[in-house]
PDB file of C-alpha atoms and ligand atoms in Angstrom:
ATOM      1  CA  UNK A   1       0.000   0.000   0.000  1.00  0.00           C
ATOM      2  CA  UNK A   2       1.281   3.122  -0.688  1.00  0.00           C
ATOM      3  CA  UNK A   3       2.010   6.077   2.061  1.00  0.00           C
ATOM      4  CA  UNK A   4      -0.958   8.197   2.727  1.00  0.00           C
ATOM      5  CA  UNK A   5       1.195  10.801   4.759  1.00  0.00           C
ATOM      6  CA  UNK A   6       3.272  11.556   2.208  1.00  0.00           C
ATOM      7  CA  UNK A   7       6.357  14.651   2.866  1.00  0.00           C
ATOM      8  CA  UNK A   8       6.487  14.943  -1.508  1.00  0.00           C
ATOM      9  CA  UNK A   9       2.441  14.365  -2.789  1.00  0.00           C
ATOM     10  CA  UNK A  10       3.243  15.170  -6.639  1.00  0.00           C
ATOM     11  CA  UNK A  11       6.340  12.615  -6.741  1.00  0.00           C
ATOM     12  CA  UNK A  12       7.844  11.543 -10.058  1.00  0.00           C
ATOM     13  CA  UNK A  13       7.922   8.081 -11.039  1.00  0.00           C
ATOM     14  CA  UNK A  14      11.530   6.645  -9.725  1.00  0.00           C
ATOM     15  CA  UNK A  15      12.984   9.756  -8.239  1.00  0.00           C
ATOM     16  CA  UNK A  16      14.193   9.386  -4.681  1.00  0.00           C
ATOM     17  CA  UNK A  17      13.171  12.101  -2.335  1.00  0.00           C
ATOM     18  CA  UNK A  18      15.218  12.417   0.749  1.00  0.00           C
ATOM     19  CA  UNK A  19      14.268  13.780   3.947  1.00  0.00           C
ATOM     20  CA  UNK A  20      17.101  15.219   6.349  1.00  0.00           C
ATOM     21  CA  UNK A  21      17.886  17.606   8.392  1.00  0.00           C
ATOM     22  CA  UNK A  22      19.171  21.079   6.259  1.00  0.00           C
ATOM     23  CA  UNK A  23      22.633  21.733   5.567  1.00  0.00           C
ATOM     24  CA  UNK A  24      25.057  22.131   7.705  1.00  0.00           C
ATOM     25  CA  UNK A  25      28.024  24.762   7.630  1.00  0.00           C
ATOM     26  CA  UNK A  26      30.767  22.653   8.190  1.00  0.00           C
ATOM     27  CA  UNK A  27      29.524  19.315   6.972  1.00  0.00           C
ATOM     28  CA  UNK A  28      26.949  18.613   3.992  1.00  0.00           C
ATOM     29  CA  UNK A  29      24.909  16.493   6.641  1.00  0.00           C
ATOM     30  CA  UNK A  30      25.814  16.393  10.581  1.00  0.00           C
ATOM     31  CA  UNK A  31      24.172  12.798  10.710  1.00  0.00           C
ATOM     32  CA  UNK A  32      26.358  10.712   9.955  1.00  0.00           C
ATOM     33  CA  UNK A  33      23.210   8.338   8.138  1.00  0.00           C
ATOM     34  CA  UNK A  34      21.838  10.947   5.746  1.00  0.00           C
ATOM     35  CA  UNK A  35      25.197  11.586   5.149  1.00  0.00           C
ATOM     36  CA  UNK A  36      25.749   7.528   4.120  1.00  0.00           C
ATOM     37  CA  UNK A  37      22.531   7.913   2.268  1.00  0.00           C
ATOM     38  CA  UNK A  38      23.422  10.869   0.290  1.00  0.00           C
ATOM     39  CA  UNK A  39      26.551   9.677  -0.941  1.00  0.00           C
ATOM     40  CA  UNK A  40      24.896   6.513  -1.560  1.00  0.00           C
ATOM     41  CA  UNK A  41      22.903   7.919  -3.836  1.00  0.00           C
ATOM     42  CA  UNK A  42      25.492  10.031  -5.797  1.00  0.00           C
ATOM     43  CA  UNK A  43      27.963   7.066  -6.390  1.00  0.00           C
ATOM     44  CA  UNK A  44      24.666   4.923  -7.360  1.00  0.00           C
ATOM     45  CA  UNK A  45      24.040   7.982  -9.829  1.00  0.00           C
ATOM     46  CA  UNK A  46      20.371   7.775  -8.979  1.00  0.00           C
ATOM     47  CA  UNK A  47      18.267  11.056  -9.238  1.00  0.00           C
ATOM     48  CA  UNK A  48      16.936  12.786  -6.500  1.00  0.00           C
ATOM     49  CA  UNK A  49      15.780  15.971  -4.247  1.00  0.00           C
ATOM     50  CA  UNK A  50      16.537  16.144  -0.840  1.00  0.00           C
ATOM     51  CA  UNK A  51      13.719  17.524   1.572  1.00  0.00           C
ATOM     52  CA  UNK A  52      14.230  19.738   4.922  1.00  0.00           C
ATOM     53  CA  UNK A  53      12.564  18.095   7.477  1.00  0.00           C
ATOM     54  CA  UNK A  54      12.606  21.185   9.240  1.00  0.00           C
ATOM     55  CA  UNK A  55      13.295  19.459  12.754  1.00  0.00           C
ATOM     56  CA  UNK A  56       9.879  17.774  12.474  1.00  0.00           C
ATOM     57  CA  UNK A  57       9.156  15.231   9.656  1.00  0.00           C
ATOM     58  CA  UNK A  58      10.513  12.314  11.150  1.00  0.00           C
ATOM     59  CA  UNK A  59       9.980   8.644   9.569  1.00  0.00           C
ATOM     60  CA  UNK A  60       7.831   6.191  11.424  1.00  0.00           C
ATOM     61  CA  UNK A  61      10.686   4.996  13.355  1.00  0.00           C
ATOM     62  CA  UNK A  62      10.917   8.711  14.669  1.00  0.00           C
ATOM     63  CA  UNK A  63      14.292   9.789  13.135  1.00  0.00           C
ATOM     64  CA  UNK A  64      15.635  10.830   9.553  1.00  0.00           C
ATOM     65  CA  UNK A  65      16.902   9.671   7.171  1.00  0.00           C
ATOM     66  CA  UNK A  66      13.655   8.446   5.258  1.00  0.00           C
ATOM     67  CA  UNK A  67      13.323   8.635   1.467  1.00  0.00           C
ATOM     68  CA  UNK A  68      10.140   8.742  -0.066  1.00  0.00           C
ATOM     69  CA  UNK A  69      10.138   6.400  -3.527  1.00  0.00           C
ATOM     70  CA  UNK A  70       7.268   6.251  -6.325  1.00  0.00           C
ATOM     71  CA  UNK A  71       4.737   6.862  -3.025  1.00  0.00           C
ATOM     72  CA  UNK A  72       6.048   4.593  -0.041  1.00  0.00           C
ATOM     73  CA  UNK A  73       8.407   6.181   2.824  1.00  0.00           C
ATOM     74  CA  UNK A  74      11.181   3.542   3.746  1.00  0.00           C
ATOM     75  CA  UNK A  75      13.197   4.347   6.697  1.00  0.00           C
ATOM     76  CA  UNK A  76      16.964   3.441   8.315  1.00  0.00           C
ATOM     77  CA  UNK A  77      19.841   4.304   6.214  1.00  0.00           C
ATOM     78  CA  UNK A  78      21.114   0.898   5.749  1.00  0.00           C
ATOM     79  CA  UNK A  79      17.104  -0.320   4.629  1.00  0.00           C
ATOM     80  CA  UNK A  80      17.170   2.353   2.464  1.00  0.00           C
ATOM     81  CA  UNK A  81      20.269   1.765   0.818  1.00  0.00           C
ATOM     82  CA  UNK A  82      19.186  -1.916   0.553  1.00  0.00           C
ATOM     83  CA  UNK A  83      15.958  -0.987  -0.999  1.00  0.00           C
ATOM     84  CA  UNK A  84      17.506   1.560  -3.685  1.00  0.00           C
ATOM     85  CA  UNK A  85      20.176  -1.426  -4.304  1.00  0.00           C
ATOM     86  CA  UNK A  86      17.232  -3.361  -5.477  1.00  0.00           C
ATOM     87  CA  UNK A  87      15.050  -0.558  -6.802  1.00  0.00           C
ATOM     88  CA  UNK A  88      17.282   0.585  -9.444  1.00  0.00           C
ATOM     89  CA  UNK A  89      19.174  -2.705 -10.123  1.00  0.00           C
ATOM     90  CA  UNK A  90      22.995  -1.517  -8.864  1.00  0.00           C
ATOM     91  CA  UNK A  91      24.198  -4.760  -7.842  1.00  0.00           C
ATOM     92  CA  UNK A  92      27.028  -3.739  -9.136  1.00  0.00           C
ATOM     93  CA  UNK A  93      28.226  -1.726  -6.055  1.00  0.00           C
ATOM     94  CA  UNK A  94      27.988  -5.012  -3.564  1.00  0.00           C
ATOM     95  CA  UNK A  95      30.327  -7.074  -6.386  1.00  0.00           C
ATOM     96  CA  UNK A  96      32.692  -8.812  -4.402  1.00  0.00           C
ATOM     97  CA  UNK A  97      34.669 -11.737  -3.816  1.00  0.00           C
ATOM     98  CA  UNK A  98      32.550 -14.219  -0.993  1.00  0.00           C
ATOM     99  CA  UNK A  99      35.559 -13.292   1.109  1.00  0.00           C
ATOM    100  CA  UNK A 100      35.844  -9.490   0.632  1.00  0.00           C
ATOM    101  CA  UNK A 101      31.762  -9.656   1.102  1.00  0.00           C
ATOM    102  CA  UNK A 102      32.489 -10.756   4.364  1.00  0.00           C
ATOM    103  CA  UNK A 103      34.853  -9.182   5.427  1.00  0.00           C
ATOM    104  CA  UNK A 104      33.115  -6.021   4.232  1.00  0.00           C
ATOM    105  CA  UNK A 105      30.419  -6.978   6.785  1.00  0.00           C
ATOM    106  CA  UNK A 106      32.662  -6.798   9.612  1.00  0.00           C
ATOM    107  CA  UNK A 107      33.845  -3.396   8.449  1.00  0.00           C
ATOM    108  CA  UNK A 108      30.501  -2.501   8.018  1.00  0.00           C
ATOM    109  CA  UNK A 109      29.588  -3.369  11.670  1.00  0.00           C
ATOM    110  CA  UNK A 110      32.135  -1.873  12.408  1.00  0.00           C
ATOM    111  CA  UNK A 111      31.908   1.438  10.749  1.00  0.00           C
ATOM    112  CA  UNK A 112      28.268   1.631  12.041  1.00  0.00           C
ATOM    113  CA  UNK A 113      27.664   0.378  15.340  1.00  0.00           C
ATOM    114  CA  UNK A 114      31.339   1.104  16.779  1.00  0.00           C
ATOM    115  CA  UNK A 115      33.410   3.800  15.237  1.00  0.00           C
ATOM    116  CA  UNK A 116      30.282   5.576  14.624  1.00  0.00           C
ATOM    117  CA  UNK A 117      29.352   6.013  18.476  1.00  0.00           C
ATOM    118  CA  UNK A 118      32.745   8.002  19.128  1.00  0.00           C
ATOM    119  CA  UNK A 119      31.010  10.618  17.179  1.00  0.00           C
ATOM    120  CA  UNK A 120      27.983  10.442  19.214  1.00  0.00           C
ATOM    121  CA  UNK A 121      29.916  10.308  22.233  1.00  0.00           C
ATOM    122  CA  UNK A 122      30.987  13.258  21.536  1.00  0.00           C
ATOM    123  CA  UNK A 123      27.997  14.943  20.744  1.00  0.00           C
ATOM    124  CA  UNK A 124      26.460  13.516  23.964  1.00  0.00           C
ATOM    125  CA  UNK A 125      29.512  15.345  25.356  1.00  0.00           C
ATOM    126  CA  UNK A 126      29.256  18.581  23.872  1.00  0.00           C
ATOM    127  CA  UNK A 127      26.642  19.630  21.015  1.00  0.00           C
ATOM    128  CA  UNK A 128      26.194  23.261  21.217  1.00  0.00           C
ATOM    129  CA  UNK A 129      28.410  23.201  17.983  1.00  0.00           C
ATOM    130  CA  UNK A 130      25.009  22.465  16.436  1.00  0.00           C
ATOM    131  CA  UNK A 131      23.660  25.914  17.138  1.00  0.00           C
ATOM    132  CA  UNK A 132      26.602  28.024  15.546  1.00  0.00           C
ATOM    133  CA  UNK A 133      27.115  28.750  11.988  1.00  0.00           C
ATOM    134  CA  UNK A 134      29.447  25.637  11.623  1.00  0.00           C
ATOM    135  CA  UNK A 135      25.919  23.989  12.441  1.00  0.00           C
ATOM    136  CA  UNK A 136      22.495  25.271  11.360  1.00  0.00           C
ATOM    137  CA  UNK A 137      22.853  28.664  13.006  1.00  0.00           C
ATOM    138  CA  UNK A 138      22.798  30.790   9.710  1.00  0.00           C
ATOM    139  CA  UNK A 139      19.358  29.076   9.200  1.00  0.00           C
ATOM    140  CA  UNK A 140      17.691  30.214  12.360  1.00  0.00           C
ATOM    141  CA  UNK A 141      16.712  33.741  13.686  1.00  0.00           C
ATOM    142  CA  UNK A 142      14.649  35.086  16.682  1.00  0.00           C
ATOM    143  CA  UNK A 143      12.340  32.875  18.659  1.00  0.00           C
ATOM    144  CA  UNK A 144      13.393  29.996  16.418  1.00  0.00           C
ATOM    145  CA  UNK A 145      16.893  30.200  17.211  1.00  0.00           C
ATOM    146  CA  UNK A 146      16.166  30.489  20.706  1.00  0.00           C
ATOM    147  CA  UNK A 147      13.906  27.262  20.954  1.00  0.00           C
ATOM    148  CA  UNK A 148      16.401  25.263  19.037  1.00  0.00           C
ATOM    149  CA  UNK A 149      19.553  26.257  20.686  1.00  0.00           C
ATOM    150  CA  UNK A 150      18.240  26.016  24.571  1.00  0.00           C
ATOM    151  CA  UNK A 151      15.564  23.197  23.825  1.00  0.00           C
ATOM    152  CA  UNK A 152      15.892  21.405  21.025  1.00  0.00           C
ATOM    153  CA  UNK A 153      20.138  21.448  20.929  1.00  0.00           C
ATOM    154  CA  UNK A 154      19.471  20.332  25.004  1.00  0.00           C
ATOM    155  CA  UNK A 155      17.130  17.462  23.659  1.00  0.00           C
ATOM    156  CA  UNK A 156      19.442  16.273  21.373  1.00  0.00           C
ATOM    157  CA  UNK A 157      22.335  15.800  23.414  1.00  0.00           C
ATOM    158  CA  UNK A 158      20.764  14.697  25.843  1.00  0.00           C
ATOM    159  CA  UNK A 159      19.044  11.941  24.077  1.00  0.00           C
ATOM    160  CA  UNK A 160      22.390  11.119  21.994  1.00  0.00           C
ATOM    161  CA  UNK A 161      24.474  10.700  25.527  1.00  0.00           C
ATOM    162  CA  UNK A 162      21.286   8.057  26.732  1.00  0.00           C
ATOM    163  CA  UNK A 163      21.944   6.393  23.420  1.00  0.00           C
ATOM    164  CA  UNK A 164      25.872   6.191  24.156  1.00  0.00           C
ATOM    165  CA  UNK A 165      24.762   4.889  27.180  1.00  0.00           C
ATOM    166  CA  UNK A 166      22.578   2.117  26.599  1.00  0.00           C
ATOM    167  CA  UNK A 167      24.833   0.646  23.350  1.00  0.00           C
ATOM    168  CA  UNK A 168      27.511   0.979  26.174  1.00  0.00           C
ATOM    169  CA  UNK A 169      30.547   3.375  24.977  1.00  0.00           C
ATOM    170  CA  UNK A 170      28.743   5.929  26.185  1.00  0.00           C
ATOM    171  CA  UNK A 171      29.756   4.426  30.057  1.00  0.00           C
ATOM    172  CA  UNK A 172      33.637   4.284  29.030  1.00  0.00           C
ATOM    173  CA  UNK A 173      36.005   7.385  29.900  1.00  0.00           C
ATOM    174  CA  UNK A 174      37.658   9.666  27.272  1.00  0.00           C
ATOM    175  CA  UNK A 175      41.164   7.517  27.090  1.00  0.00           C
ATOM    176  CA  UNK A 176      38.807   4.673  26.644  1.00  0.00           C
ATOM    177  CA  UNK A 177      37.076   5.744  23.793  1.00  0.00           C
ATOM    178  CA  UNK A 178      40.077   7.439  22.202  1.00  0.00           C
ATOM    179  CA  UNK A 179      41.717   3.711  22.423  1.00  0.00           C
ATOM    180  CA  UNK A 180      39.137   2.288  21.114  1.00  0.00           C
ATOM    181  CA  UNK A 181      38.705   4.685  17.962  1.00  0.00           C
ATOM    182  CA  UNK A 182      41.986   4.470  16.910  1.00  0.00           C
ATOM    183  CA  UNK A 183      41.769   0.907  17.133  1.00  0.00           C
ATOM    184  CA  UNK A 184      39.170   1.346  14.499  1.00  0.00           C
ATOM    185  CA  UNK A 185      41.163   3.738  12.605  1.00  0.00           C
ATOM    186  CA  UNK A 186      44.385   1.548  12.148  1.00  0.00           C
ATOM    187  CA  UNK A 187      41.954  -1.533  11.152  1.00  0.00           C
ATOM    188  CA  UNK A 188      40.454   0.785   8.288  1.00  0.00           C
ATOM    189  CA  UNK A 189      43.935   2.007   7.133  1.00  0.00           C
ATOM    190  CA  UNK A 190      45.303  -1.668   6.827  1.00  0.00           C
ATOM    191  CA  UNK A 191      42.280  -2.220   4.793  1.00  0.00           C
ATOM    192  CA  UNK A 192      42.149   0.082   2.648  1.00  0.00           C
ATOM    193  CA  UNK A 193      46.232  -0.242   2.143  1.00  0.00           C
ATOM    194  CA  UNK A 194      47.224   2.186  -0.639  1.00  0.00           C
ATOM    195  CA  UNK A 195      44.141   1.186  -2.367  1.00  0.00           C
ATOM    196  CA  UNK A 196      42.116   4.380  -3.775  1.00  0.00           C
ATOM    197  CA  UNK A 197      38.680   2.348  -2.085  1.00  0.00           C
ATOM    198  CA  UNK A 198      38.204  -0.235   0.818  1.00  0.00           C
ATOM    199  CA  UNK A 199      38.070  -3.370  -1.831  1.00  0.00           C
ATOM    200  CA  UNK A 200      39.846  -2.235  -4.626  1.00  0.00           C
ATOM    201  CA  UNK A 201      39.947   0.078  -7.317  1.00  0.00           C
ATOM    202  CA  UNK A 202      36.073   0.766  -7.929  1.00  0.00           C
ATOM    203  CA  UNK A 203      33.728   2.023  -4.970  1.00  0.00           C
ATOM    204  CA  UNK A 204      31.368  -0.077  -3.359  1.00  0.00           C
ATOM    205  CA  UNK A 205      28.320   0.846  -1.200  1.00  0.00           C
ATOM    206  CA  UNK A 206      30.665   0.416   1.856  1.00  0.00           C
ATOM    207  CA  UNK A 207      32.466   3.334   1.103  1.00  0.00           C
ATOM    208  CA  UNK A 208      30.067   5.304   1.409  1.00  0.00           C
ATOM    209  CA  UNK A 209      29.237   3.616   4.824  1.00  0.00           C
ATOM    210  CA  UNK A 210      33.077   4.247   5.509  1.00  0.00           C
ATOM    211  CA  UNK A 211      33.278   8.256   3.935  1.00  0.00           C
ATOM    212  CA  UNK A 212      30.106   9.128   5.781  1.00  0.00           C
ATOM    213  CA  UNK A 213      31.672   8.154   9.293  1.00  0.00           C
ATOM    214  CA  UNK A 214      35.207   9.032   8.756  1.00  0.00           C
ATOM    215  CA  UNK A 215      33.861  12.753   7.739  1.00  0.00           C
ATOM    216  CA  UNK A 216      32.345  13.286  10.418  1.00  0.00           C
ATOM    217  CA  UNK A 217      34.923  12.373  12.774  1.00  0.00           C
ATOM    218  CA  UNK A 218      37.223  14.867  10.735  1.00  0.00           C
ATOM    219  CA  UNK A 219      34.897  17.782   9.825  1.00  0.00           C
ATOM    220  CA  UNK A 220      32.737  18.139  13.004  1.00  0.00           C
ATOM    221  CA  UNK A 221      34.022  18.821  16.616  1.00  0.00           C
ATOM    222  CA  UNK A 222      35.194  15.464  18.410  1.00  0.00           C
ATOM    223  CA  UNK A 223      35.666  15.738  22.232  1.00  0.00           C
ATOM    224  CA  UNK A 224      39.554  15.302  22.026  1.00  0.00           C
ATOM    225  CA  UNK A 225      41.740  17.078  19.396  1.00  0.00           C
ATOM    226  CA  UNK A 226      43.544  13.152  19.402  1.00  0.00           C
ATOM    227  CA  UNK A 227      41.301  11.935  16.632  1.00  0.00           C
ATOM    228  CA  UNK A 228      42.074  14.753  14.114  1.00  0.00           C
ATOM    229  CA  UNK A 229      45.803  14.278  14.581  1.00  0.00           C
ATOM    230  CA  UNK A 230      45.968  10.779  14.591  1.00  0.00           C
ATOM    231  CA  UNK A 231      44.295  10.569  11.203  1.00  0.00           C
ATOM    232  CA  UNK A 232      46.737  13.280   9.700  1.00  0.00           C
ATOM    233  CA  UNK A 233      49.369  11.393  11.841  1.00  0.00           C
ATOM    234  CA  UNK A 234      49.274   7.901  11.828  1.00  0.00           C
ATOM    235  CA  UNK A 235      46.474   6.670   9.543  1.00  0.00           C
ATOM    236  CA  UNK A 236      47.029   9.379   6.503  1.00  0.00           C
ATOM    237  CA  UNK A 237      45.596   7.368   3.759  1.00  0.00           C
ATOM    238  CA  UNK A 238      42.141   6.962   5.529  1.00  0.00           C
ATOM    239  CA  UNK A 239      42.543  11.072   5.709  1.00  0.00           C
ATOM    240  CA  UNK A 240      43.520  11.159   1.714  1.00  0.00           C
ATOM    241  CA  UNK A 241      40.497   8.175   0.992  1.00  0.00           C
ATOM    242  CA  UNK A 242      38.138  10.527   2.596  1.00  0.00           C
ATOM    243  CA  UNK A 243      39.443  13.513   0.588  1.00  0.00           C
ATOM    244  CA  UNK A 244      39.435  11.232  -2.591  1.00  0.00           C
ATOM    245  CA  UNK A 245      35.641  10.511  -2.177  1.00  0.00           C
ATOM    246  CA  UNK A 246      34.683  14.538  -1.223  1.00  0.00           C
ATOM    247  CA  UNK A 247      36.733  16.057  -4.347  1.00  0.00           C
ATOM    248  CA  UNK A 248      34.648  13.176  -6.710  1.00  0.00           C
ATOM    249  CA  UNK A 249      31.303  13.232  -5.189  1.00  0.00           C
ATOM    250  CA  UNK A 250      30.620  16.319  -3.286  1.00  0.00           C
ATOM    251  CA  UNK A 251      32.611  18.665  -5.483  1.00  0.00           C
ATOM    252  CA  UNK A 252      29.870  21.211  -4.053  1.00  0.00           C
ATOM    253  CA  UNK A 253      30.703  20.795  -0.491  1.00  0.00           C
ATOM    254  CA  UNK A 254      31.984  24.176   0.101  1.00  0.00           C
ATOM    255  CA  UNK A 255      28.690  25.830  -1.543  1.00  0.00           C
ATOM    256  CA  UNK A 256      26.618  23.171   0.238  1.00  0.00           C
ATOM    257  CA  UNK A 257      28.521  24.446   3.231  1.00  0.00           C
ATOM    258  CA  UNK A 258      28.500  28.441   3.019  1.00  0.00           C
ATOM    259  CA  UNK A 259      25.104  28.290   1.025  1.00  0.00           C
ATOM    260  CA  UNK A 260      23.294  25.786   2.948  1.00  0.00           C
ATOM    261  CA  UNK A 261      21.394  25.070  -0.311  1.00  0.00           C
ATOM    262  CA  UNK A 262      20.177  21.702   0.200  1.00  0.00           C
ATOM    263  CA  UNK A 263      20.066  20.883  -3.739  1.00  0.00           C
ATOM    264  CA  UNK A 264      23.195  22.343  -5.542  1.00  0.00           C
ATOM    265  CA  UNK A 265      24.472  20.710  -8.536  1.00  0.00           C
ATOM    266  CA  UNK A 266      27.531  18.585  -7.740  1.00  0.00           C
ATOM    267  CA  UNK A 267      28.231  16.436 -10.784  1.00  0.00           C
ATOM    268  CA  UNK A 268      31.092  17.598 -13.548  1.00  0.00           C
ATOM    269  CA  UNK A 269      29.487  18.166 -16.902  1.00  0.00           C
TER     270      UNK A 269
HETATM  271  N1  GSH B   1      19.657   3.520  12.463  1.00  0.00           N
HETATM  272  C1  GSH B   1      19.206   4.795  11.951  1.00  0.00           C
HETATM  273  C2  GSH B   1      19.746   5.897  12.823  1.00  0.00           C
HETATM  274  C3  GSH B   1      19.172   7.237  12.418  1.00  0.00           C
HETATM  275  C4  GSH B   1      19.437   8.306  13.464  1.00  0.00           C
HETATM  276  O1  GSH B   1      20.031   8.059  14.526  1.00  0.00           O
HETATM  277  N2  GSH B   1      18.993   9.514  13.141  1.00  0.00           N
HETATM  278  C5  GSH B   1      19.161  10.636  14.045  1.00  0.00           C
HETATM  279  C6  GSH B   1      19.930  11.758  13.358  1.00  0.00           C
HETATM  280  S1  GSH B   1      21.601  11.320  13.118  1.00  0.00           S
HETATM  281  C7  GSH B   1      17.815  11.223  14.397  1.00  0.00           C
HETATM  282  O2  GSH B   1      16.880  11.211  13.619  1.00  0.00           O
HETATM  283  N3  GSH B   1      17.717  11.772  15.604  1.00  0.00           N
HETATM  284  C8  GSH B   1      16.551  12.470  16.046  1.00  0.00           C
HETATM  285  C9  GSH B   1      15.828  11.750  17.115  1.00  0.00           C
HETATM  286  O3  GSH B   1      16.174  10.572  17.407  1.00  0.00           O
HETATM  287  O4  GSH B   1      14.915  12.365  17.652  1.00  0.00           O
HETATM  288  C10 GSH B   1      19.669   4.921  10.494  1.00  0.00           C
HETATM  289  O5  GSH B   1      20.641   4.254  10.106  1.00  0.00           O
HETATM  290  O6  GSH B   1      19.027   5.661   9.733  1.00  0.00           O
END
């Protein structure tokens, strides 16, 4: 059955709208699962409009990302990205060896549920970032920027630090988590080697998995200064991978970033 609270009524046949939160102005996305869905979407080369949910369109399961395809919603980044996989046929991006598939899924685990919650850690720790201009600041004026930074930024963290909690690194102290991350890190940059992508020569769904995560522990404000220097220090080619992937699919970061346009044009003609 198709969605009867649809965000987009007058859809086009196979054109993928996402909803996210607007632009940031120091990342394209700050959630790290638009962000995967996003660049999903460019590598796939599939067309489509991304949607502010303006703080308040939230899928189902209560959180964005959700994209909205030929009339259904379908929400969680990684059942999106399995449903557009399907959708529009790109089983090319999951080609791999059995042994690289699986060994993919262990990066993907732990891209997602590991390395990822060192970014929410730190967000649990501090977020008020999200209220300045490197945020969504530029967006909001008056009353509205009043609500959002002293409620809604407050809500946020808060609810991000009860997440750390309950998946668990959220109980561990700051050397703990920094261990842990570059832990993470070092696996990643034996991985990907001197490789231009995480299996190989051609990109794969799991680097965008891997670009979304690494970019935001590089572009938005982790709760040690460690993190940054270790990737320019000890794991540069995860640091170069992530600039390789920016420079070929998000060639409009910087006017994504100072315009806060949510639908720039970003391909080379
Ligand atoms: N497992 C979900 C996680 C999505 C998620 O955590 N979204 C956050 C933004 S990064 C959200 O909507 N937070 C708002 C809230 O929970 O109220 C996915 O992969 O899409």
């Amino acid at each position: 059955m198709p969605s009867t609270n649809l965000v987009k009524r007058d859809w086009e046949k196979d054109h993928v709208y996402l909803i996210q939160f607007p632009r940031a102005g120091m990342i394209p996305s700050p959630s790290p699962y638009a962000f995967k869905v996003e660049t999903f979407l460019r590598i796939a080369d599939i067309p489509y409009t991304n949607i502010n949910n303006e703080f308040k369109k939230m899928s189902a399961r209560g959180q964005i990302p959700f994209i909205e395809l030929n009339g259904r919603q379908h929400a969680d980044s990684t059942i999106i990205i399995d449903t557009l996989i399907e959708h529009f046929h790109k089983t090319e991006l999951e080609n791999l060896s059995a042994s690289d598939k699986a060994t993919a899924r262990a990066y993907f685990a732990l891209l997602e549920h590991h390395l990822c919650w060192v970014t929410l850690y730190s967000r649990g720790q501090d977020f008020k970032w999200l209220a300045t201009d490197g945020g969504f600041g530029r967006l909001l004026s008056g009353i509205k920027a009043f609500a959002f930074k002293n409620f809604i930024v407050k809500s946020f963290t808060s609810k991000v630090r009860g997440r750390a909690a309950a998946q668990g690194m959220g109980t561990f102290s700051k050397e703990e988590i920094l261990e842990q991350c570059k832990k993470d890190l070092d696996a990643l940059s034996v991985q990907l080697g001197d490789k231009p992508y995480l299996f190989g020569s051609s990109i794969k769904t799991i680097d965008a998995t891997a670009f979304a995560h690494l970019a935001e522990l590089i572009y938005t404000p982790q709760f040690s200064p460690e993190i940054k220097t270790y990737f320019e220090e000890k794991t540069p080619n995860l640091q170069a991978y992530v600039n390789r992937i920016k420079e070929k699919y998000w060639s409009d970061w910087d006017e994504t970033t100072s315009t806060q346009d949510m639908n720039t044009t970003w391909k080379m003609e």
